[in-house]
């Protein structure tokens, strides 16, 4: 009995070790992929999504990023879709299961495909629709940058879901950092433009003030000359 329990304990530990090794290995791979494809959100999404589809043998994947100005989820990357029946480019956070996942910041695993999702998870390689959908928020430090959709013809194992969530956290961290960098750069450019406009206005105001001062001086000189002329006339009388 003790031997059997010990063997079970060893087997359990071995499985956990294998899962940990696989998770760390995949994280290292996607981190490397991200680091070499971080010039834009689009490039980052394409590279990370391709890695996720390959690792989990998915037939379809999509990345939707949150546009904070318009408050919509925008499709920035899609692989394996049915091009003859394209999906909506934007959705509101309050719409669809994907929007709900973004709003709540919680992963959703669908073992049955809802009718509204048939159009966007259809495999481009055939006429069969995927039977399982995994929707993961791109969330890091309580900030959700977007959502990843993965679709497969087979079930997602619990371990795979945990690993996928970990990979998406790494992707989210880089996406948030990249977006912050772009926003800061945009703000700096906006500030420069404001400063340039302010400088131009100050120059225009200075020039206008200078013209006004010159006019006042000229009027003063003219009046002074008129007074001198009048005094001279009075002297002659």
Short mmCIF file of N, CA and C in Angstrom, two decimals, residues 31-33 37 48 58 77 84 105-106 126 134 153-154 178 188-189 191 232:
data_model
loop_
_atom_site.label_atom_id
_atom_site.label_comp_id
_atom_site.label_asym_id
_atom_site.label_seq_id
_atom_site.Cartn_x
_atom_site.Cartn_y
_atom_site.Cartn_z
N UNK A 31 8.15 34.78 -25.10
CA UNK A 31 8.87 35.98 -24.69
C UNK A 31 9.90 36.36 -25.74
N UNK A 32 10.59 35.36 -26.28
CA UNK A 32 11.57 35.60 -27.34
C UNK A 32 10.89 36.11 -28.60
N UNK A 33 9.74 35.50 -28.93
CA UNK A 33 8.98 35.93 -30.11
C UNK A 33 8.54 37.38 -29.96
N UNK A 37 9.49 41.09 -31.99
CA UNK A 37 8.38 41.59 -32.81
C UNK A 37 7.57 42.62 -32.01
N UNK A 48 2.72 36.68 -31.71
CA UNK A 48 2.28 35.95 -30.53
C UNK A 48 1.14 35.00 -30.87
N UNK A 58 -4.40 24.96 -32.70
CA UNK A 58 -5.70 25.58 -32.94
C UNK A 58 -5.91 25.81 -34.44
N UNK A 77 -5.40 41.20 -35.31
CA UNK A 77 -4.72 40.04 -35.88
C UNK A 77 -5.70 38.87 -35.97
N UNK A 84 -14.10 34.13 -46.82
CA UNK A 84 -15.33 34.36 -47.58
C UNK A 84 -16.45 34.89 -46.70
N UNK A 105 -12.61 40.49 -17.36
CA UNK A 105 -11.21 40.11 -17.19
C UNK A 105 -11.03 38.67 -16.79
N UNK A 106 -11.97 37.81 -17.22
CA UNK A 106 -11.92 36.40 -16.85
C UNK A 106 -12.02 35.51 -18.10
N UNK A 126 -11.06 23.97 -44.32
CA UNK A 126 -12.16 23.06 -44.61
C UNK A 126 -13.49 23.68 -44.27
N UNK A 134 -11.67 29.09 -26.79
CA UNK A 134 -11.06 29.58 -25.56
C UNK A 134 -10.83 31.09 -25.73
N UNK A 153 -10.57 22.08 -32.96
CA UNK A 153 -11.47 20.96 -33.23
C UNK A 153 -11.50 19.97 -32.07
N UNK A 154 -10.57 20.14 -31.14
CA UNK A 154 -10.51 19.25 -29.98
C UNK A 154 -10.53 20.06 -28.70
N UNK A 178 4.02 48.57 -24.67
CA UNK A 178 4.17 49.12 -26.02
C UNK A 178 3.17 50.25 -26.25
N UNK A 188 4.15 63.51 -26.23
CA UNK A 188 5.33 64.38 -26.38
C UNK A 188 5.22 65.19 -27.67
N UNK A 189 4.82 64.51 -28.76
CA UNK A 189 4.66 65.21 -30.04
C UNK A 189 3.55 66.25 -29.96
N UNK A 191 2.62 67.79 -27.22
CA UNK A 191 3.14 68.88 -26.40
C UNK A 191 4.05 69.78 -27.22
N UNK A 232 5.69 127.97 -31.68
CA UNK A 232 6.49 128.80 -32.55
C UNK A 232 5.64 129.90 -33.20
#
